[in-house]
Coordinates of C-alpha atoms in Angstrom, one line a residue:
Chain A
M167 CA 27.1 -27.1 -27.1
T168 CA 25.2 -30.1 -26.0
P169 CA 21.7 -29.3 -25.1
V170 CA 20.8 -30.4 -21.6
T171 CA 18.1 -32.9 -21.6
E172 CA 15.3 -32.0 -19.3
K173 CA 13.3 -34.7 -17.5
K174 CA 9.7 -34.0 -18.0
D175 CA 8.4 -36.8 -15.8
L176 CA 5.6 -35.4 -13.7
S177 CA 6.1 -37.9 -10.9
L178 CA 9.6 -36.5 -10.5
L179 CA 8.3 -32.9 -10.6
A180 CA 6.0 -33.6 -7.7
K181 CA 8.7 -35.4 -5.8
G182 CA 8.8 -34.2 -2.2
H183 CA 5.4 -32.6 -2.5
G184 CA 3.4 -35.8 -3.2
L185 CA 2.4 -36.5 0.4
P186 CA 1.4 -33.0 1.4
L187 CA -0.4 -32.5 -1.9
A188 CA -2.4 -35.7 -1.3
C189 CA -3.2 -34.6 2.2
F190 CA -4.2 -31.2 1.0
A191 CA -6.4 -32.5 -1.8
V192 CA -8.1 -34.9 0.6
V193 CA -8.7 -32.1 3.2
A194 CA -9.8 -29.7 0.4
F195 CA -12.4 -32.1 -1.0
A196 CA -13.5 -33.5 2.3
T197 CA -14.2 -30.1 4.0
P198 CA -17.3 -29.2 1.9
F199 CA -18.8 -32.5 2.8
L200 CA -17.9 -32.3 6.5
L201 CA -19.2 -28.7 6.8
S202 CA -22.3 -29.3 4.6
G203 CA -24.4 -29.2 7.7
N204 CA -23.4 -25.7 8.5
R205 CA -23.8 -23.3 5.5
Y206 CA -21.9 -20.5 7.3
F207 CA -18.7 -22.5 7.9
A208 CA -18.9 -24.1 4.5
F209 CA -19.0 -20.6 3.1
V210 CA -16.0 -19.6 5.1
A211 CA -14.2 -22.7 3.8
G212 CA -15.1 -21.8 0.2
V213 CA -13.8 -18.3 0.6
T214 CA -10.6 -19.7 2.1
M215 CA -10.2 -21.9 -1.0
I216 CA -10.3 -18.8 -3.2
H217 CA -7.7 -17.2 -1.0
I218 CA -5.5 -20.2 -1.3
L219 CA -5.6 -19.8 -5.0
W220 CA -4.9 -16.1 -4.8
A221 CA -2.0 -16.7 -2.3
S222 CA -0.5 -19.2 -4.6
G223 CA -0.6 -16.7 -7.5
M224 CA 0.9 -14.0 -5.3
N225 CA 3.5 -16.5 -4.2
L226 CA 4.6 -17.1 -7.7
L227 CA 5.2 -13.4 -8.2
Y228 CA 6.4 -12.4 -4.7
G229 CA 7.9 -15.6 -3.4
Y230 CA 9.5 -16.9 -6.6
T231 CA 10.1 -14.0 -8.9
G232 CA 10.8 -11.4 -6.2
L233 CA 8.3 -8.8 -7.3
M234 CA 5.7 -7.4 -4.8
P235 CA 2.6 -6.6 -6.9
L236 CA 0.2 -4.6 -4.8
M237 CA -2.2 -4.4 -7.7
F238 CA -3.0 -8.1 -7.3
A239 CA -6.5 -7.5 -5.9
G240 CA -7.1 -5.1 -8.8
L241 CA -6.4 -7.8 -11.3
A242 CA -8.9 -10.1 -9.5
G243 CA -11.4 -7.3 -9.7
I244 CA -10.9 -6.8 -13.4
S245 CA -11.7 -10.4 -13.9
A246 CA -14.7 -10.3 -11.5
Y247 CA -16.2 -7.3 -13.2
T248 CA -15.6 -8.8 -16.6
V249 CA -17.3 -12.0 -15.7
V250 CA -20.2 -10.3 -14.0
G251 CA -20.7 -8.0 -17.0
L252 CA -20.6 -10.8 -19.5
T253 CA -23.0 -13.1 -17.6
A254 CA -25.4 -10.1 -17.2
S255 CA -25.4 -9.8 -21.0
G256 CA -26.3 -13.4 -21.4
W257 CA -23.0 -15.3 -21.5
S258 CA -22.7 -18.6 -19.8
F259 CA -20.5 -18.3 -16.6
W260 CA -18.3 -21.1 -17.9
L261 CA -17.5 -19.2 -21.0
A262 CA -17.1 -15.9 -19.2
L263 CA -14.7 -17.4 -16.6
P264 CA -11.8 -18.0 -19.1
V265 CA -12.5 -14.6 -20.8
G266 CA -12.3 -12.9 -17.4
A267 CA -9.2 -14.7 -16.4
L268 CA -7.6 -13.9 -19.7
A269 CA -8.6 -10.2 -19.3
A270 CA -6.8 -10.3 -15.9
S271 CA -3.8 -11.9 -17.4
I272 CA -3.4 -9.5 -20.2
S273 CA -4.0 -6.6 -17.8
G274 CA -1.4 -8.2 -15.5
I275 CA 1.2 -8.3 -18.3
I276 CA 0.5 -4.6 -19.2
L277 CA 0.4 -3.4 -15.6
G278 CA 3.5 -5.5 -14.9
L279 CA 5.5 -3.7 -17.6
P280 CA 7.0 -1.3 -15.0
S281 CA 8.7 -4.2 -13.3
L282 CA 11.1 -4.3 -16.3
R283 CA 12.5 -0.9 -15.3
L284 CA 11.8 -0.7 -11.6
K285 CA 12.9 -2.9 -8.7
G286 CA 12.2 -3.3 -5.1
F287 CA 10.5 -0.4 -3.4
Y288 CA 10.0 1.5 -6.6
F289 CA 8.1 -1.3 -8.3
T290 CA 6.0 -1.9 -5.2
L291 CA 5.1 1.8 -5.0
C292 CA 4.3 1.8 -8.7
S293 CA 2.0 -1.2 -8.3
L294 CA 0.4 0.6 -5.3
V295 CA -0.3 3.6 -7.6
I296 CA -1.7 1.2 -10.3
Q297 CA -3.9 -0.4 -7.7
T298 CA -5.2 3.0 -6.6
V299 CA -5.9 3.9 -10.3
V300 CA -7.7 0.6 -10.8
T301 CA -9.8 1.2 -7.7
L302 CA -10.6 4.7 -8.8
G303 CA -11.5 3.4 -12.2
F304 CA -13.9 0.9 -10.7
I305 CA -15.6 3.8 -8.9
Y306 CA -15.4 6.3 -11.7
F307 CA -16.7 4.1 -14.6
S308 CA -20.0 3.6 -12.7
G309 CA -21.8 2.7 -15.9
L310 CA -20.0 -0.7 -16.0
T311 CA -19.4 -1.2 -12.3
N312 CA -22.2 0.6 -10.5
G313 CA -19.6 2.7 -8.7
D314 CA -19.2 2.7 -5.0
T315 CA -22.5 0.9 -4.5
G316 CA -21.2 -2.2 -6.1
I317 CA -23.1 -4.9 -7.9
S318 CA -25.3 -7.2 -5.7
Q319 CA -27.4 -10.2 -6.4
I320 CA -24.9 -11.7 -8.9
P321 CA -26.6 -14.9 -10.2
L322 CA -25.0 -18.2 -9.5
P323 CA -23.4 -20.1 -12.4
S324 CA -25.6 -22.8 -13.9
M325 CA -24.7 -26.5 -14.1
G326 CA -25.3 -28.7 -17.1
G327 CA -29.0 -29.3 -16.5
G328 CA -29.8 -25.6 -16.2
Q329 CA -29.8 -25.9 -12.4
P330 CA -27.9 -23.2 -10.5
L331 CA -24.5 -24.3 -9.1
S332 CA -25.0 -23.8 -5.4
G333 CA -24.0 -25.1 -2.0
L334 CA -21.9 -28.2 -2.0
A335 CA -21.3 -28.3 -5.7
Y336 CA -19.9 -24.7 -5.8
D337 CA -17.7 -25.5 -2.7
L338 CA -16.3 -28.5 -4.5
V339 CA -15.5 -26.4 -7.6
L340 CA -13.6 -23.9 -5.4
S341 CA -11.7 -26.8 -3.7
A342 CA -10.8 -28.1 -7.2
A343 CA -9.6 -24.7 -8.2
A344 CA -7.4 -24.4 -5.1
V345 CA -6.0 -27.9 -5.6
I346 CA -5.3 -27.3 -9.3
G347 CA -3.7 -24.0 -8.4
V348 CA -1.3 -25.6 -6.0
I349 CA -0.5 -28.4 -8.5
V350 CA 0.2 -25.8 -11.2
L351 CA 2.5 -23.9 -8.8
I352 CA 4.4 -27.1 -7.9
V353 CA 4.8 -28.0 -11.5
I354 CA 6.1 -24.5 -12.4
V355 CA 8.5 -24.4 -9.4
K356 CA 9.9 -27.8 -10.2
S357 CA 10.4 -27.0 -13.9
T358 CA 13.0 -25.0 -15.7
L359 CA 10.7 -22.0 -15.7
G360 CA 10.6 -22.0 -11.9
R361 CA 14.3 -22.3 -11.6
R362 CA 14.8 -19.4 -13.9
L363 CA 12.3 -17.3 -12.0
I364 CA 14.2 -18.0 -8.8
A365 CA 17.4 -17.0 -10.6
I366 CA 15.7 -13.7 -11.5
R367 CA 14.6 -13.2 -7.9
E368 CA 18.1 -13.7 -6.6
D369 CA 19.8 -11.4 -9.1
D370 CA 18.1 -10.4 -12.3
E371 CA 21.3 -8.8 -13.8
L372 CA 23.2 -12.0 -13.2
A373 CA 20.3 -14.0 -14.6
G374 CA 20.3 -11.9 -17.7
M375 CA 24.1 -12.4 -18.2
L376 CA 23.6 -16.1 -17.9
G377 CA 21.4 -16.0 -20.9
I378 CA 18.0 -16.0 -19.2
N379 CA 15.5 -13.8 -21.0
V380 CA 14.6 -11.7 -17.9
T381 CA 11.9 -9.6 -19.7
G382 CA 10.2 -12.7 -21.1
Y383 CA 10.2 -14.6 -17.9
K384 CA 8.9 -11.7 -15.8
M385 CA 6.1 -11.4 -18.3
I386 CA 5.4 -15.1 -18.1
A387 CA 5.3 -14.8 -14.3
F388 CA 2.9 -11.9 -14.5
F389 CA 0.7 -13.8 -17.0
I390 CA 0.5 -16.9 -14.8
G391 CA 0.2 -15.0 -11.5
S392 CA -2.6 -12.8 -12.9
L393 CA -4.3 -15.9 -14.2
F394 CA -4.5 -17.1 -10.6
A395 CA -5.9 -13.7 -9.6
G396 CA -8.4 -13.8 -12.5
V397 CA -9.7 -17.3 -11.9
G398 CA -10.1 -16.5 -8.2
G399 CA -11.8 -13.2 -8.9
A400 CA -14.2 -14.8 -11.4
L401 CA -15.2 -17.5 -8.9
Y402 CA -15.4 -15.0 -6.1
A403 CA -18.0 -12.7 -7.6
P404 CA -21.0 -15.2 -7.9
Y405 CA -19.9 -17.0 -4.7
I406 CA -20.2 -13.9 -2.5
G407 CA -23.0 -12.6 -4.7
F408 CA -21.8 -9.0 -4.2
I409 CA -18.7 -7.1 -5.5
S410 CA -17.8 -3.4 -5.0
P411 CA -14.5 -1.5 -5.5
R412 CA -13.8 -2.2 -1.8
S413 CA -13.8 -5.9 -2.5
F414 CA -10.6 -5.4 -4.6
D415 CA -8.9 -2.5 -3.0
V416 CA -5.3 -2.1 -1.8
L417 CA -6.1 -3.5 1.7
I418 CA -7.2 -6.8 0.0
S419 CA -3.9 -6.8 -1.9
M420 CA -2.0 -6.3 1.4
N421 CA -4.0 -9.1 3.0
I422 CA -3.1 -11.6 0.2
W423 CA 0.5 -10.4 0.4
L424 CA 0.3 -11.0 4.2
M425 CA -0.9 -14.5 3.7
V426 CA 2.1 -15.2 1.5
A427 CA 4.7 -13.5 3.8
F428 CA 3.2 -14.8 7.0
G429 CA 3.1 -18.4 5.7
G430 CA 6.5 -18.2 4.2
R431 CA 7.2 -16.8 0.8
G432 CA 9.0 -18.9 -1.8
T433 CA 7.6 -22.2 -0.3
I434 CA 4.7 -24.1 -1.8
W435 CA 2.9 -24.8 1.4
G436 CA 3.7 -21.7 3.5
P437 CA 1.2 -19.4 1.6
V438 CA -1.4 -22.2 1.7
I439 CA -1.1 -22.3 5.5
G440 CA -1.1 -18.5 5.6
A441 CA -4.3 -18.4 3.7
I442 CA -5.9 -21.1 5.8
L443 CA -5.0 -19.3 9.0
L444 CA -5.8 -15.7 7.9
A445 CA -8.6 -15.9 5.3
P446 CA -11.3 -17.1 7.7
L447 CA -10.4 -14.3 10.2
S448 CA -12.1 -11.6 8.2
F449 CA -15.4 -13.6 8.3
L450 CA -15.1 -14.8 11.9
L451 CA -14.5 -11.2 12.9
Q452 CA -17.2 -9.8 10.7
E453 CA -18.9 -8.1 13.6
Y454 CA -15.6 -6.6 14.7
Y455 CA -14.1 -5.7 11.3
T456 CA -12.0 -3.0 12.8
V457 CA -10.3 -5.6 15.1
K458 CA -9.4 -7.5 11.9
D459 CA -7.7 -4.4 10.5
I460 CA -5.7 -3.9 13.6
L461 CA -4.8 -7.6 13.8
Y462 CA -3.7 -7.7 10.2
G463 CA -1.7 -4.6 10.7
L464 CA 0.0 -6.0 13.8
L465 CA 0.7 -9.2 11.9
I466 CA 2.3 -7.3 9.0
I467 CA 4.6 -5.6 11.4
A468 CA 5.4 -8.8 13.2
V469 CA 6.2 -10.6 9.9
I470 CA 8.5 -7.8 8.8
V471 CA 10.2 -7.4 12.2
L472 CA 10.3 -10.9 13.7
M473 CA 10.0 -13.5 11.0
P474 CA 10.9 -12.3 7.5
A475 CA 10.9 -16.0 6.3
G476 CA 7.4 -16.7 7.6
I477 CA 6.1 -19.8 9.3
A478 CA 7.3 -22.3 6.8
G479 CA 10.6 -20.5 6.4
G480 CA 11.2 -20.7 10.1
F481 CA 11.2 -24.5 9.9
L482 CA 13.3 -24.8 6.8
R483 CA 16.0 -22.2 7.2
K484 CA 18.2 -21.1 10.1
K485 CA 17.7 -17.5 10.9
K486 CA 20.3 -15.4 9.2
E487 CA 22.7 -13.5 11.5
S488 CA 21.9 -9.8 11.4
A489 CA 24.5 -7.7 9.6
P490 CA 27.0 -5.9 11.9
P491 CA 26.4 -2.2 12.2
L492 CA 28.2 -0.4 9.4
D493 CA 29.3 3.0 10.3
V494 CA 28.2 4.0 13.7
P495 CA 30.7 6.1 15.7
A496 CA 31.8 4.3 18.8
T497 CA 31.1 7.2 21.2
P498 CA 27.9 9.1 20.8
R499 CA 28.6 12.7 20.2
G500 CA 26.4 15.6 19.4
A501 CA 25.8 16.3 15.7
K502 CA 28.3 18.8 14.5
Chain B
M93 CA -13.5 39.5 -16.7
S94 CA -16.9 39.6 -15.1
D95 CA -17.3 39.8 -11.4
A96 CA -18.5 36.1 -11.0
N97 CA -15.5 34.9 -13.1
L98 CA -13.1 37.0 -11.1
I99 CA -14.5 35.5 -7.8
I100 CA -14.1 32.0 -9.2
F101 CA -10.6 32.8 -10.3
L102 CA -9.6 34.4 -7.0
S103 CA -11.1 31.6 -4.9
T104 CA -9.3 29.0 -7.0
I105 CA -6.0 30.9 -6.3
S106 CA -6.7 31.2 -2.6
T107 CA -7.7 27.5 -2.3
G108 CA -4.7 26.5 -4.4
L109 CA -2.4 28.5 -2.1
I110 CA -3.8 26.9 1.1
L111 CA -4.0 23.4 -0.2
G112 CA -0.6 23.7 -1.9
S113 CA 1.1 24.9 1.3
I114 CA -0.4 22.0 3.2
F115 CA 0.5 19.5 0.5
A116 CA 4.0 20.9 0.6
L117 CA 4.2 20.6 4.4
V118 CA 3.2 16.9 4.3
A119 CA 5.4 16.1 1.3
V120 CA 8.4 17.8 3.0
G121 CA 7.8 15.7 6.1
V122 CA 7.7 12.5 3.9
T123 CA 10.7 13.5 1.9
I124 CA 12.8 14.4 4.9
V125 CA 12.2 10.9 6.4
Y126 CA 12.8 9.2 3.1
G127 CA 15.9 11.2 2.3
S128 CA 17.6 10.4 5.6
I129 CA 16.5 7.0 6.7
W130 CA 15.1 5.6 3.4
M131 CA 11.7 5.1 5.0
P132 CA 8.8 5.7 2.5
N133 CA 6.3 6.5 5.1
A134 CA 3.0 5.3 3.7
A135 CA 1.4 6.0 7.0
N136 CA 1.8 9.8 6.4
G137 CA -1.9 10.2 5.6
Q138 CA -2.9 8.4 8.8
F139 CA -0.6 10.6 10.8
F140 CA -2.1 13.6 9.0
V141 CA -5.6 12.5 10.0
L142 CA -4.4 11.5 13.5
A143 CA -3.2 15.1 14.1
A144 CA -6.5 16.5 12.8
L145 CA -8.6 14.1 15.0
L146 CA -6.5 14.9 18.1
G147 CA -7.1 18.6 17.3
W148 CA -10.8 17.9 17.1
T149 CA -10.9 16.0 20.4
M150 CA -8.9 18.8 22.1
T151 CA -11.0 21.7 20.8
V152 CA -14.5 20.2 20.5
S153 CA -14.5 17.7 23.4
W154 CA -12.2 19.4 25.8
G155 CA -12.8 23.0 24.9
I156 CA -9.1 24.0 24.5
H157 CA -8.4 27.0 22.3
P158 CA -7.4 25.9 18.8
A159 CA -4.1 27.7 18.9
I160 CA -3.0 25.9 22.1
A161 CA -4.5 22.6 20.7
A162 CA -2.4 23.0 17.6
I163 CA 0.8 23.4 19.6
L164 CA -0.2 20.4 21.8
V165 CA -0.9 18.2 18.8
I166 CA 2.5 19.0 17.2
G167 CA 4.0 18.3 20.7
V168 CA 2.4 14.9 20.9
S169 CA 4.1 13.8 17.6
V170 CA 7.5 14.0 19.2
P171 CA 7.2 11.2 21.8
L172 CA 5.1 9.3 19.3
S173 CA 7.9 9.5 16.7
Y174 CA 10.6 8.6 19.2
G175 CA 8.6 5.7 20.5
L176 CA 8.0 4.3 17.0
E177 CA 11.6 4.9 16.1
Y178 CA 12.8 3.1 19.3
I179 CA 10.4 0.1 18.8
L180 CA 10.4 -0.4 15.0
V181 CA 12.3 1.9 12.8
R182 CA 15.7 1.5 14.6
R183 CA 15.9 -2.2 13.8
F184 CA 16.4 -1.7 10.0
Y185 CA 19.0 1.0 9.9
D186 CA 21.7 -1.3 8.7
V187 CA 19.6 -3.6 6.5
P188 CA 20.3 -3.2 2.8
N189 CA 17.3 -2.4 0.6
R190 CA 15.5 -1.4 3.8
N191 CA 13.1 0.9 2.0
I192 CA 10.8 -2.0 1.0
S193 CA 10.8 -3.3 4.6
Y194 CA 9.9 0.2 5.8
F195 CA 7.3 0.6 3.1
V196 CA 5.5 -2.6 4.2
L197 CA 6.0 -1.7 7.9
S198 CA 4.3 1.7 7.3
L199 CA 1.5 0.0 5.4
G200 CA 1.0 -2.2 8.5
I201 CA 0.9 1.0 10.7
T202 CA -1.6 2.4 8.2
Q203 CA -3.9 -0.6 8.6
I204 CA -3.7 -0.5 12.4
L205 CA -4.5 3.3 12.5
T206 CA -7.3 2.8 9.9
G207 CA -8.8 0.2 12.2
I208 CA -8.5 2.3 15.3
F209 CA -10.0 5.4 13.6
A210 CA -12.9 3.4 12.3
A211 CA -13.5 1.8 15.7
T212 CA -13.4 5.2 17.6
Y213 CA -13.9 8.4 15.6
G214 CA -15.7 6.6 12.8
R215 CA -18.5 5.8 15.1
W216 CA -18.9 9.3 16.5
S217 CA -19.1 11.3 13.4
D218 CA -18.8 11.3 9.6
Q219 CA -17.5 14.8 9.2
F220 CA -15.3 16.7 11.6
Q221 CA -15.0 20.5 11.9
L222 CA -12.8 22.5 14.3
P223 CA -13.5 25.9 15.6
P224 CA -11.6 28.6 13.7
L225 CA -8.3 30.1 15.0
V226 CA -9.5 33.7 14.4
S227 CA -12.9 35.0 13.3
G228 CA -13.8 37.6 10.7
I229 CA -13.6 38.0 7.0
T230 CA -11.3 39.9 4.7
F231 CA -12.2 41.0 1.3
I232 CA -9.6 40.4 -1.4
G233 CA -11.1 42.4 -4.3
P234 CA -14.7 41.0 -4.5
L235 CA -13.8 37.7 -2.8
P236 CA -14.5 37.3 0.9
V237 CA -11.9 35.1 2.6
A238 CA -12.2 33.9 6.2
N239 CA -9.4 35.3 8.3
N240 CA -9.0 31.8 9.7
R241 CA -7.9 30.5 6.3
L242 CA -5.5 33.4 5.8
M243 CA -4.0 32.6 9.2
V244 CA -3.6 29.0 8.3
L245 CA -1.9 30.0 5.1
A246 CA 0.5 32.3 6.9
L247 CA 1.3 29.7 9.5
A248 CA 1.9 27.0 6.9
L249 CA 4.2 29.2 4.8
S250 CA 6.1 30.3 7.9
I251 CA 6.6 26.7 9.1
L252 CA 8.0 25.9 5.6
A253 CA 10.3 28.9 5.8
A254 CA 11.5 28.0 9.3
L255 CA 12.1 24.4 8.0
F256 CA 14.3 25.8 5.2
A257 CA 16.2 27.9 7.6
L258 CA 16.7 25.0 10.0
L259 CA 17.9 22.6 7.3
R260 CA 20.2 25.2 5.7
Y261 CA 21.7 27.1 8.6
H262 CA 21.3 25.3 11.9
R263 CA 23.9 22.6 12.8
Y264 CA 21.3 19.9 13.3
G265 CA 19.8 20.7 9.9
R266 CA 23.3 20.6 8.4
A267 CA 23.9 17.2 10.1
I268 CA 20.7 15.9 8.7
R269 CA 21.6 17.0 5.2
A270 CA 25.1 15.6 5.6
V271 CA 23.6 12.2 6.4
F272 CA 21.2 12.7 3.4
Q273 CA 24.2 13.0 1.1
N274 CA 26.7 10.5 2.4
R275 CA 26.1 8.5 5.6
D276 CA 29.7 7.1 5.8
A277 CA 31.4 10.4 5.2
A278 CA 29.1 12.2 7.7
A279 CA 29.9 9.5 10.3
L280 CA 33.6 10.0 9.7
R281 CA 33.3 13.7 10.2
G282 CA 31.8 13.1 13.6
V283 CA 28.1 13.3 12.9
N284 CA 26.1 11.0 15.2
V285 CA 24.3 9.2 12.4
K286 CA 21.8 7.4 14.5
A287 CA 20.8 10.5 16.5
S288 CA 20.4 12.4 13.2
Y289 CA 18.2 9.5 11.9
S290 CA 15.9 9.7 14.9
L291 CA 15.9 13.5 14.8
S292 CA 14.9 13.6 11.1
F293 CA 12.2 10.9 11.7
A294 CA 10.7 13.1 14.5
L295 CA 11.1 16.3 12.5
G296 CA 9.4 14.8 9.4
N297 CA 6.5 13.5 11.5
A298 CA 6.1 16.8 13.3
V299 CA 5.8 18.6 10.0
I300 CA 3.2 16.0 8.8
F301 CA 1.3 16.6 12.1
A302 CA 1.5 20.4 11.5
G303 CA 0.1 19.9 8.0
G304 CA -2.8 17.8 9.5
I305 CA -3.8 20.2 12.2
L306 CA -3.6 23.2 9.8
F307 CA -5.7 21.4 7.3
A308 CA -8.3 20.6 10.0
L309 CA -8.3 24.3 11.1
A310 CA -9.0 25.4 7.5
Y311 CA -11.4 22.8 6.2
S312 CA -13.8 20.2 7.6
F313 CA -12.5 16.7 6.9
D314 CA -13.5 13.0 7.1
L315 CA -11.5 9.8 7.5
T316 CA -11.1 9.1 3.8
V317 CA -8.8 12.0 3.5
A318 CA -6.0 9.8 4.9
W319 CA -5.5 7.6 1.9
T320 CA -5.8 10.4 -0.6
M321 CA -3.2 12.3 1.4
S322 CA -0.8 9.3 1.5
I323 CA -1.0 8.9 -2.2
T324 CA -0.7 12.6 -2.9
A325 CA 2.3 13.0 -0.7
F326 CA 4.0 10.0 -2.4
A327 CA 3.2 11.5 -5.8
I328 CA 4.7 14.8 -4.8
M329 CA 7.8 13.2 -3.3
I330 CA 8.4 11.0 -6.4
I331 CA 7.8 13.8 -8.9
G332 CA 9.9 16.3 -6.9
G333 CA 12.7 13.9 -6.4
P334 CA 12.9 11.7 -3.2
G335 CA 14.8 13.6 -0.5
S336 CA 14.5 17.0 -2.2
V337 CA 12.9 19.5 0.1
L338 CA 12.8 22.2 -2.6
G339 CA 11.2 19.7 -5.0
A340 CA 8.6 18.8 -2.5
V341 CA 7.6 22.4 -1.9
I342 CA 7.4 23.4 -5.6
V343 CA 5.5 20.2 -6.7
G344 CA 3.3 20.5 -3.6
M345 CA 2.3 24.0 -4.6
V346 CA 1.7 22.9 -8.2
F347 CA -0.5 20.0 -6.9
G348 CA -2.5 22.4 -4.7
F349 CA -3.3 24.7 -7.6
T350 CA -4.1 21.7 -9.8
Q351 CA -6.4 20.3 -7.2
A352 CA -8.2 23.6 -6.8
A353 CA -8.4 24.3 -10.6
V354 CA -9.4 20.8 -11.6
S355 CA -12.0 20.6 -8.8
T356 CA -13.7 23.7 -10.0
V357 CA -13.9 22.7 -13.6
A358 CA -14.1 18.9 -13.3
S359 CA -14.1 16.6 -10.3
P360 CA -11.5 15.7 -7.6
T361 CA -11.3 12.2 -9.1
I362 CA -9.9 13.7 -12.3
A363 CA -7.3 15.5 -10.2
A364 CA -6.4 12.3 -8.5
F365 CA -6.1 10.5 -11.9
S366 CA -3.8 13.3 -13.1
Y367 CA -1.4 13.1 -10.1
L368 CA -1.2 9.3 -10.4
G369 CA -0.6 9.5 -14.1
A370 CA 2.2 12.1 -13.6
M371 CA 3.7 10.0 -10.9
L372 CA 3.7 6.8 -13.1
L373 CA 5.4 8.7 -15.9
I374 CA 8.1 10.1 -13.6
L375 CA 8.6 6.6 -12.0
L376 CA 9.1 5.0 -15.4
F377 CA 11.2 7.6 -17.2
K378 CA 13.0 9.6 -14.5
P379 CA 12.8 7.8 -11.2
S380 CA 15.2 10.3 -9.6
G381 CA 12.5 13.0 -9.9
L382 CA 12.5 16.5 -11.3
F383 CA 14.6 18.2 -8.6
A384 CA 16.9 15.3 -7.8
R385 CA 19.6 16.2 -5.3

């Protein structure tokens, strides 16, 4: 057998995404400067950056590997609580961040184990149960997490000179995290790893017969996806300054899922657009948070019913013809 | 056994019976819908609370007698189910792997109803209590039990019995079970599959509504009970075997007793942990459930 030589040239990997990536990077880094006059809008933009990172991680799992992990917010929470706990006991934030992200990744691998046996709805249900257990755990182990009250007044990370990282600098860190997240996703998707994940999404049994190590690749996907969740969660905690079990409950998982599905799963830019459109909503509607719930719920239904491919998918693919009805009797008769 | 221990024991048994029969009702509603149209209705907890809240509005705000209100609430579920079925559920009958679409759809409904409840009832009150169906107290040994709760227990058990009879002996029930087992063969034998789908959707939701209003008549409740109920009903359905009515009843009863017993000796959170753990084990090692059809 002749081994297929893989081209590892990064410029080739980014082909087709170079221009949007450059635009995105420019916008991401320019926004904090443009909005620096208005702290509130700059804050909303920062939170949106975290959601772009989360949506990209969820996209890797849901869009490219075909698993719907509803415990995604729980993983972010594990990282956030780890980082907050470590910084409270004297660690530097920049040391705690990789530890927290790694904690999320390892938890992601362990909690993703059911995906090896369960598919589709059963895995999603299982992940929902796991998310509920994680949320209950955050409430129950109140010694570490302060229970339902949550942890407030989380200190900002410090910069080199001992000054706290605040305002513009923190916004730029978040922008950098979002841009790096998208670049990592592009590199993964364009590489052999990405193609194998897509093969697993399309048909994991067939992928296994073709010699793809399905178990290994699913675990890799969970590791990387959870890393996105973990980095986002670690950056989220000091930025907001407050975390509680509600910050990482199943509704948050559903919201991140919605950003991916609404934007267009399995595309690089769809989830980014989804996050940009949906993440600010919850802050702009803060006074009317119930309206946000209703709106998100309606959007979930609209995505499922009207546009399963999302916004980006609508441009790229033609809508599939719906399958003909299978076995409906021609004349309606009473049940016998 | 001392008197105090006997009272605790008896009260655990009676709470377990009432909770178990209500869990069983809701789980049967979920399992009927899942068994026939493959719809894992994550919104069951919200429907459950919707029924309870409607009952509260009718009895407390409008002053209707609780018995009439209960019948009205269950009646309301029928047009609601048929409306939902017509607008949303019907679209996916022929989609392969539709259970995941339905699951997400019902999570969307959950979020909408959560928002609506928080915006309306959530502003009015934290805790809701309905007037009792019947007054008075009966002594079972040394334990005083409100007649109201005994009445709720009797009603829940008789609804379950009626449901069994319907599914086993009535032709509509037999049609539903035929579609459960084999949709194609049932269609070939002249069963109107789509009508049986919408019927089982409506029947399942009516049973969930019945569970909700009965729970509200027996206990005071708040809005957080919705999510707990959703997860509990799913756990019961998965452990009992999706689509198995008998499994849902048996596991529902077991869960009711577990909840009552664990809540007396430990805390409700521990009970929730134990359900979820049991559900995970079943999902991983026997996804077809204990009482698979």
